[in-house]
Coordinates of C-alpha atoms and ligand atoms in Angstrom, one line a residue:
M1 CA -10.2 -55.6 -44.9
T2 CA -8.9 -57.5 -47.9
Q3 CA -5.2 -57.9 -48.1
A4 CA -3.8 -58.0 -51.6
V5 CA -1.1 -60.6 -52.2
I6 CA 1.2 -61.6 -55.0
S7 CA 0.6 -65.3 -55.4
G8 CA 2.3 -66.3 -58.6
S9 CA 4.7 -65.1 -61.3
A10 CA 6.4 -66.3 -64.4
V11 CA 8.9 -65.5 -67.1
W12 CA 8.7 -66.6 -70.7
N13 CA 11.4 -65.8 -73.3
P14 CA 11.7 -66.7 -76.9
P15 CA 14.4 -69.3 -77.7
H16 CA 16.6 -67.1 -80.0
V17 CA 19.7 -65.4 -78.5
I18 CA 21.9 -62.6 -79.9
T19 CA 25.2 -62.2 -78.2
N20 CA 27.1 -58.9 -77.9
E21 CA 29.7 -60.2 -80.4
E22 CA 27.1 -61.1 -83.0
L23 CA 25.3 -57.8 -82.6
V24 CA 28.5 -55.7 -82.7
G25 CA 29.8 -57.7 -85.7
S26 CA 26.6 -56.8 -87.7
Y27 CA 26.5 -53.2 -86.5
N28 CA 30.2 -52.6 -87.4
A29 CA 29.8 -54.2 -90.8
Y30 CA 26.9 -51.8 -91.5
A31 CA 28.9 -48.8 -90.2
E32 CA 32.0 -49.7 -92.2
R33 CA 30.0 -50.1 -95.4
F34 CA 28.3 -46.7 -94.7
N35 CA 31.7 -45.1 -94.2
V36 CA 33.1 -46.5 -97.4
E37 CA 30.0 -45.6 -99.5
N38 CA 30.1 -42.0 -98.1
Q39 CA 33.9 -41.6 -98.1
Q40 CA 34.0 -38.4 -100.2
E41 CA 31.3 -36.6 -98.2
I42 CA 32.9 -37.7 -95.0
E43 CA 36.3 -36.3 -96.2
R44 CA 34.5 -33.0 -97.2
G45 CA 33.0 -32.9 -93.7
S46 CA 29.4 -32.9 -95.0
I47 CA 28.6 -36.4 -93.5
T48 CA 29.7 -37.6 -90.1
P49 CA 31.3 -41.1 -90.2
M50 CA 29.5 -43.8 -88.2
P51 CA 31.5 -44.7 -85.1
L52 CA 32.2 -48.4 -84.4
S53 CA 30.7 -50.3 -81.5
S54 CA 32.5 -52.7 -79.2
A55 CA 31.3 -55.8 -77.3
E56 CA 33.7 -54.9 -74.5
F57 CA 32.1 -51.5 -74.1
V58 CA 28.6 -52.9 -74.1
Q59 CA 29.4 -55.4 -71.3
K60 CA 31.4 -52.9 -69.2
A61 CA 29.0 -50.0 -69.6
S62 CA 25.8 -51.9 -69.1
G63 CA 26.5 -55.4 -67.8
I64 CA 24.6 -56.9 -70.8
K65 CA 26.1 -60.1 -72.3
Q66 CA 23.3 -61.2 -74.6
R67 CA 19.6 -60.7 -75.2
Y68 CA 16.6 -62.9 -76.4
I69 CA 14.9 -62.0 -79.6
Y70 CA 11.5 -63.1 -80.9
V71 CA 12.6 -63.4 -84.5
K72 CA 16.4 -63.3 -85.2
E73 CA 16.1 -63.3 -89.0
G74 CA 16.8 -59.9 -90.3
A75 CA 18.1 -58.2 -87.1
L76 CA 21.7 -58.9 -88.0
D77 CA 21.3 -58.6 -91.8
I78 CA 23.1 -55.4 -92.7
N79 CA 20.7 -54.9 -95.6
R80 CA 17.8 -54.9 -93.2
M81 CA 18.9 -54.1 -89.6
R82 CA 15.5 -55.0 -88.1
P83 CA 13.8 -58.4 -87.3
K84 CA 11.6 -59.8 -90.1
I85 CA 8.4 -60.7 -88.3
P86 CA 5.8 -62.3 -90.5
E87 CA 2.5 -60.3 -90.6
R88 CA -0.5 -62.1 -89.0
A89 CA -4.0 -61.7 -90.2
S90 CA -6.7 -60.1 -88.0
N91 CA -8.2 -63.5 -87.3
E92 CA -4.9 -65.0 -86.1
L93 CA -3.5 -64.6 -82.5
S94 CA -1.4 -61.4 -82.6
H95 CA 2.3 -61.7 -81.9
Q96 CA 2.1 -59.8 -78.7
A97 CA -0.9 -61.6 -77.4
E98 CA 1.0 -64.9 -78.0
F99 CA 3.9 -63.5 -76.0
A100 CA 1.4 -62.5 -73.2
V101 CA -0.4 -65.9 -73.2
N102 CA 2.8 -67.8 -72.8
A103 CA 3.8 -66.0 -69.6
A104 CA 0.2 -65.8 -68.3
R105 CA -0.3 -69.6 -68.4
L106 CA 2.9 -70.2 -66.4
A107 CA 2.0 -67.5 -63.8
M108 CA -1.5 -69.0 -63.4
Q109 CA 0.0 -72.4 -62.8
D110 CA 2.5 -70.9 -60.3
A111 CA -0.5 -69.4 -58.4
N112 CA -2.7 -72.4 -58.7
K113 CA -5.3 -70.4 -60.6
E114 CA -7.6 -71.3 -63.5
A115 CA -9.2 -69.0 -66.0
K116 CA -12.5 -69.1 -64.2
D117 CA -10.8 -67.7 -61.0
I118 CA -9.6 -64.5 -62.8
D119 CA -11.6 -61.3 -62.8
A120 CA -9.4 -58.9 -64.7
V121 CA -6.4 -58.9 -67.1
I122 CA -4.0 -56.0 -67.4
V123 CA -1.5 -56.0 -70.3
S124 CA 1.0 -53.4 -69.4
C125 CA 4.3 -52.7 -71.3
A126 CA 6.3 -50.2 -73.3
Y127 CA 4.5 -50.6 -76.6
T128 CA 1.3 -52.4 -77.7
E129 CA 1.3 -53.9 -81.2
R130 CA -1.9 -52.0 -82.1
A131 CA -4.2 -49.4 -80.6
Y132 CA -7.4 -51.5 -80.4
P133 CA -8.9 -53.8 -79.6
A134 CA -6.8 -54.0 -76.4
I135 CA -4.2 -56.8 -76.4
A136 CA -5.5 -57.6 -72.9
I137 CA -9.0 -58.4 -74.3
E138 CA -7.5 -60.7 -76.9
V139 CA -5.5 -62.5 -74.2
Q140 CA -8.6 -62.7 -72.0
D141 CA -10.5 -64.4 -74.9
Q142 CA -7.6 -66.7 -75.7
L143 CA -7.4 -67.9 -72.1
G144 CA -11.2 -68.1 -71.6
I145 CA -11.2 -65.5 -68.8
E146 CA -14.5 -63.6 -68.1
G147 CA -14.6 -60.1 -66.5
F148 CA -12.6 -57.3 -68.2
G149 CA -9.2 -56.4 -69.6
F150 CA -7.3 -53.3 -70.6
D151 CA -3.9 -52.2 -71.8
M152 CA -1.5 -49.7 -70.0
L153 CA 1.6 -48.0 -71.3
V154 CA 4.1 -46.6 -68.8
A155 CA 7.4 -47.6 -70.5
C156 CA 9.8 -49.1 -68.0
S157 CA 7.4 -48.7 -65.1
A158 CA 4.5 -50.4 -66.9
A159 CA 4.8 -53.6 -64.8
T160 CA 5.0 -51.9 -61.4
F161 CA 2.3 -49.4 -62.2
A162 CA 0.0 -52.2 -63.4
L163 CA 0.7 -54.2 -60.2
Q164 CA -0.3 -51.1 -58.3
R165 CA -3.7 -50.9 -60.2
A166 CA -4.2 -54.6 -59.4
Y167 CA -3.4 -54.0 -55.7
E168 CA -6.0 -51.2 -55.6
M169 CA -8.6 -53.4 -57.4
V170 CA -8.1 -56.3 -55.0
Q171 CA -8.0 -54.0 -51.9
S172 CA -11.2 -52.2 -52.9
G173 CA -13.0 -55.4 -53.9
T174 CA -13.6 -54.5 -57.5
A175 CA -11.7 -57.7 -58.5
N176 CA -10.6 -60.7 -56.5
V177 CA -7.9 -62.1 -58.8
V178 CA -6.0 -59.9 -61.3
L179 CA -3.6 -61.2 -64.0
V180 CA -0.9 -58.6 -64.9
I181 CA 1.1 -59.4 -68.0
N182 CA 4.1 -57.6 -69.5
P183 CA 4.7 -58.8 -73.0
E184 CA 7.8 -56.8 -73.8
L185 CA 8.3 -57.3 -77.5
T186 CA 10.9 -54.6 -77.7
S187 CA 13.0 -55.6 -80.8
P188 CA 10.8 -53.9 -83.4
Q189 CA 11.5 -50.6 -81.7
V190 CA 15.2 -50.9 -81.5
N191 CA 17.3 -48.9 -83.9
Y192 CA 20.0 -51.5 -84.8
T193 CA 21.9 -48.8 -86.8
D194 CA 22.4 -46.6 -83.7
R195 CA 25.6 -47.4 -81.8
D196 CA 24.4 -45.9 -78.5
G197 CA 21.2 -47.9 -78.4
H198 CA 21.6 -51.1 -80.5
F199 CA 22.6 -53.3 -77.7
I200 CA 20.2 -52.3 -75.0
F201 CA 17.0 -54.3 -75.4
G202 CA 15.8 -57.9 -75.3
D203 CA 12.4 -59.6 -75.8
V204 CA 10.6 -61.3 -72.9
S205 CA 7.2 -61.7 -71.4
T206 CA 6.4 -61.8 -67.6
A207 CA 3.2 -62.2 -65.7
V208 CA 2.1 -61.9 -62.1
I209 CA -1.1 -62.8 -60.2
V210 CA -2.4 -60.4 -57.6
E211 CA -5.3 -61.6 -55.5
S212 CA -7.0 -61.5 -52.1
D213 CA -5.3 -63.3 -49.3
K214 CA -8.6 -65.2 -48.8
S215 CA -8.4 -67.0 -52.1
C216 CA -4.6 -67.5 -52.2
K217 CA -3.5 -71.2 -52.6
S218 CA 0.1 -70.5 -53.4
D219 CA 3.1 -72.0 -51.6
H220 CA 5.0 -68.7 -52.1
S221 CA 3.0 -65.6 -51.6
Y222 CA 3.6 -62.0 -50.5
D223 CA 1.5 -59.4 -48.7
I224 CA 1.7 -56.2 -50.6
L225 CA 2.5 -53.8 -47.7
G226 CA 2.4 -50.6 -49.9
I227 CA 2.7 -49.1 -53.3
K228 CA 4.4 -45.8 -54.4
A229 CA 4.6 -44.1 -57.8
V230 CA 6.1 -40.9 -59.1
T231 CA 6.5 -39.4 -62.6
K232 CA 8.6 -36.4 -63.8
Y233 CA 8.5 -35.3 -67.4
S234 CA 11.8 -35.8 -69.3
N235 CA 12.7 -35.9 -73.0
N236 CA 15.9 -37.9 -72.3
I237 CA 14.2 -41.3 -73.2
R238 CA 11.8 -40.9 -76.1
S239 CA 10.1 -42.5 -79.0
N240 CA 7.9 -40.3 -81.3
F241 CA 6.3 -43.3 -82.9
G242 CA 2.6 -42.8 -83.2
Y243 CA -0.5 -42.6 -85.3
V244 CA -0.2 -38.8 -85.9
S245 CA 2.7 -39.5 -88.3
H246 CA 0.0 -40.5 -90.8
A247 CA -1.1 -36.9 -91.0
T248 CA 2.2 -35.1 -90.5
D249 CA 3.7 -36.8 -93.5
A250 CA 6.8 -37.6 -91.3
D251 CA 8.5 -40.9 -91.9
P252 CA 6.7 -43.1 -89.4
F253 CA 9.8 -45.2 -88.9
G254 CA 12.5 -42.4 -88.9
P255 CA 15.2 -42.5 -86.2
D256 CA 13.2 -40.3 -83.8
K257 CA 10.3 -42.8 -84.1
L258 CA 12.4 -45.5 -82.6
F259 CA 13.9 -45.8 -79.1
R260 CA 16.5 -43.1 -78.4
Q261 CA 18.0 -41.7 -75.2
A262 CA 20.6 -39.5 -73.6
G263 CA 21.9 -42.5 -71.6
R264 CA 24.4 -40.6 -69.5
S265 CA 21.9 -38.0 -68.4
V266 CA 19.3 -40.7 -67.7
F267 CA 21.9 -42.5 -65.5
K268 CA 22.8 -39.3 -63.6
E269 CA 19.2 -38.1 -63.1
V270 CA 17.4 -41.4 -62.4
C271 CA 19.8 -43.0 -59.9
P272 CA 19.3 -40.4 -57.2
M273 CA 15.5 -40.2 -57.9
A274 CA 15.2 -44.0 -57.5
A275 CA 17.3 -44.1 -54.4
E276 CA 15.3 -41.3 -52.7
H277 CA 12.0 -43.0 -53.8
I278 CA 12.9 -46.3 -52.3
A279 CA 14.1 -44.7 -49.0
E280 CA 10.8 -42.7 -48.7
H281 CA 8.7 -45.7 -49.5
L282 CA 10.5 -47.8 -46.9
N283 CA 10.3 -45.0 -44.4
A284 CA 6.5 -44.8 -44.8
H285 CA 6.4 -48.4 -43.6
D286 CA 8.8 -47.8 -40.7
L287 CA 11.5 -49.8 -42.6
T288 CA 15.1 -49.0 -43.5
P289 CA 17.1 -50.3 -46.4
Q290 CA 18.9 -52.6 -43.9
D291 CA 15.5 -54.4 -43.3
L292 CA 15.3 -55.6 -46.9
T293 CA 16.1 -59.2 -47.6
R294 CA 15.8 -58.6 -51.4
W295 CA 15.9 -55.8 -53.9
W296 CA 14.1 -56.7 -57.2
L297 CA 15.3 -53.7 -59.1
H298 CA 14.6 -52.6 -62.7
Q299 CA 17.2 -54.1 -65.0
A300 CA 18.6 -51.4 -67.4
N301 CA 22.2 -51.2 -66.3
I302 CA 24.1 -53.1 -63.7
N303 CA 26.0 -50.0 -62.7
M304 CA 22.8 -48.1 -61.9
N305 CA 21.6 -51.0 -59.7
V306 CA 25.0 -51.1 -57.8
L307 CA 24.9 -47.3 -57.3
I308 CA 21.3 -47.2 -56.0
S309 CA 21.6 -50.0 -53.5
K310 CA 25.0 -48.8 -52.3
R311 CA 23.6 -45.3 -51.8
L312 CA 20.9 -46.7 -49.5
L313 CA 22.9 -49.5 -47.8
G314 CA 26.2 -47.7 -47.4
R315 CA 27.9 -50.7 -48.9
D316 CA 27.6 -52.9 -52.1
A317 CA 24.6 -55.1 -52.1
T318 CA 25.4 -58.8 -52.6
A319 CA 24.3 -60.6 -55.7
E320 CA 21.8 -62.5 -53.5
E321 CA 20.4 -59.3 -52.1
A322 CA 20.0 -57.5 -55.4
P323 CA 19.9 -60.1 -58.1
I324 CA 21.0 -59.1 -61.7
V325 CA 19.3 -60.7 -64.7
L326 CA 20.2 -58.2 -67.4
D327 CA 23.4 -60.0 -68.3
E328 CA 21.2 -62.8 -69.8
Y329 CA 18.0 -60.8 -70.7
A330 CA 19.4 -57.2 -71.4
N331 CA 17.0 -54.4 -70.7
T332 CA 13.5 -55.8 -71.1
A333 CA 11.7 -52.5 -70.5
S334 CA 9.1 -53.0 -67.7
A335 CA 9.7 -56.7 -67.3
G336 CA 13.2 -56.5 -65.7
S337 CA 12.2 -56.2 -62.0
I338 CA 9.6 -58.9 -62.5
I339 CA 12.1 -61.3 -64.0
A340 CA 14.4 -60.7 -61.0
F341 CA 11.5 -61.3 -58.7
S342 CA 10.2 -64.4 -60.5
K343 CA 13.6 -66.1 -60.6
H344 CA 14.8 -65.0 -57.1
H345 CA 12.1 -65.2 -54.4
K346 CA 11.4 -68.8 -53.5
D347 CA 14.2 -68.9 -50.9
L348 CA 12.8 -66.1 -48.8
K349 CA 11.5 -67.0 -45.4
K350 CA 8.3 -66.0 -43.7
N351 CA 8.3 -62.2 -42.8
D352 CA 11.3 -61.4 -45.1
V353 CA 10.7 -58.1 -46.7
G354 CA 11.7 -57.0 -50.2
V355 CA 11.1 -54.2 -52.7
I356 CA 10.2 -54.4 -56.4
C357 CA 11.2 -51.1 -58.0
S358 CA 11.2 -49.9 -61.6
F359 CA 12.7 -46.7 -63.1
G360 CA 12.8 -45.4 -66.6
A361 CA 11.2 -43.3 -69.4
G362 CA 8.8 -40.6 -68.4
Y363 CA 10.6 -40.4 -66.0
S364 CA 8.6 -42.9 -64.0
I365 CA 9.4 -44.8 -60.8
G366 CA 7.2 -47.4 -59.2
S367 CA 7.7 -49.6 -56.2
L368 CA 5.9 -52.2 -54.1
V369 CA 7.1 -53.2 -50.6
I370 CA 6.2 -56.9 -50.1
R371 CA 6.5 -59.4 -47.2
K372 CA 6.7 -63.1 -47.5
R373 CA 3.6 -64.9 -45.9
Ligands
LIG1 N1 30.6 -49.1 -78.4 C1 31.7 -48.4 -78.1 N2 31.8 -47.2 -77.6 C2 30.6 -46.6 -77.3 C3 29.4 -47.2 -77.6 C4 29.4 -48.5 -78.2 N3 28.2 -49.1 -78.4 N4 28.4 -46.3 -77.2 C5 29.0 -45.3 -76.7 N5 30.3 -45.4 -76.8 C6 31.4 -44.4 -76.4 C7 30.8 -43.0 -76.3 O1 30.9 -42.4 -77.6 C8 31.7 -42.3 -75.3 O2 33.0 -42.0 -76.0 P1 33.7 -40.7 -75.5 O3 34.0 -40.8 -74.1 O4 34.9 -40.7 -76.4 O5 32.8 -39.5 -75.8 C9 32.0 -43.4 -74.3 O6 31.7 -44.7 -75.0 C10 31.1 -43.4 -73.1 O7 29.8 -43.2 -73.6 P2 28.6 -42.9 -72.6 O8 29.0 -41.9 -71.6 O9 27.3 -42.8 -73.4 O10 28.6 -44.4 -71.9 P3 27.9 -44.7 -70.5 O11 29.0 -45.2 -69.6 O12 27.0 -43.7 -70.0 O13 27.0 -46.0 -70.9 C11 24.7 -46.5 -71.3 C12 26.0 -45.8 -71.9 C13 25.0 -48.0 -71.2 C14 23.6 -46.2 -72.3 C15 24.4 -45.9 -69.9 O14 24.5 -44.5 -70.0 C16 23.1 -46.3 -69.4 O15 22.7 -47.5 -69.3 N6 22.3 -45.3 -69.0 C17 21.0 -45.6 -68.3 C18 20.0 -45.7 -69.4 C19 18.7 -46.2 -68.9 O16 18.5 -46.7 -67.9 N7 17.8 -46.0 -69.8 C20 16.5 -46.5 -69.6 C21 16.0 -46.8 -70.9 S1 14.8 -48.0 -70.9 C22 13.3 -47.3 -70.7 O17 13.1 -46.4 -70.1 C23 12.2 -48.0 -71.4 C24 12.0 -47.4 -72.7 C25 10.9 -48.1 -73.3 C26 11.4 -49.4 -73.9 C27 12.0 -49.3 -75.3 C28 12.0 -50.6 -76.0 C29 12.7 -50.6 -77.3

């Protein structure tokens, strides 16, 4: 029987950084101007004043210190409050495909794979730039890969769910080598005028190669011992952005069409779900949390990760056991656990076991238990 392995991974981020201080400075200037302009209505009680944000709150509540952004211009401009990304013509490489290609090339190098070795491309992320043709097919064309490609959307669990599809394809023999890419270009969906959400997301692209053990030529590879996924419907993280707005006459870019969440409820509901999910997954492989050398957890909030690993281990996980990358990258939707994996796995020894686990909108939770070869 074919054994599916992870044989390569990579992270690519755009060069521009926005610190908490810069972001909060811009938001507060926007809010203060709004409050001055609407002073009379605010005094009459017909308009609610905009509350101020704080860099200290952001770091303490989330662990985020900065985020990368594809195009910084416009995002901090209080007359715009969104990035100004130049439009590309249909015959140019799309922004998101460029994001994807940057990470894909690095992951292929990491796994010692060339375009001719790859049979399938999955682009899986929280949003795709357009409905069709699939971004994956554009990426496939750009890289010179034959076979087939398709896009998947599962919000924060897009990466783990796509790795699970890749695992199934390799195990069943429908593909020998699968390239999974997560081009998380999140900044166009951030509401930079919303205090509760303006600080959460960053832009990044990650890629992973999943292939048969028989073709693996990588110095650092992992047997995928098992996969597990669960979804449970919740409105607590939601974006209503979509093509139907064209017919409903609703503002296609109104506040409900951007990312929004009931963050505290998400925190309370998702942490126990994720902990239980990991425990059950490990148990199915006769493993306990104590058997794990590394936890590559979703990177939404440092306090969530501390809570989840503590609930399972009965003590705080060390920074080495459960690495945090969100201080530098912020929440990068589905890419977070893959950034953690990509940057923190080469020190593992043969037979060390780890778990990659995502949790987020849907709700959706996806995990892979992997063992160093
Ligand atoms: N500055 C200052 N004060 C603030 C701010 C701010 N920016 N925001 C809130 N406060 C205040 C609140 O008003 C509140 O004040 P009071 O106590 O007087 O009412 C106080 O601070 C505490 O507020 P919260 O209870 O909301 O604060 P929390 O400690 O819960 O922290 C977090 C808020 C950081 C949002 C936290 O709840 C959290 O991280 N929750 C988990 C969220 C999560 O994991 N979400 C997953 C989303 S990602 C995902 O699923 C993918 C979606 C697809 C990608 C989208 C791409 C754009």
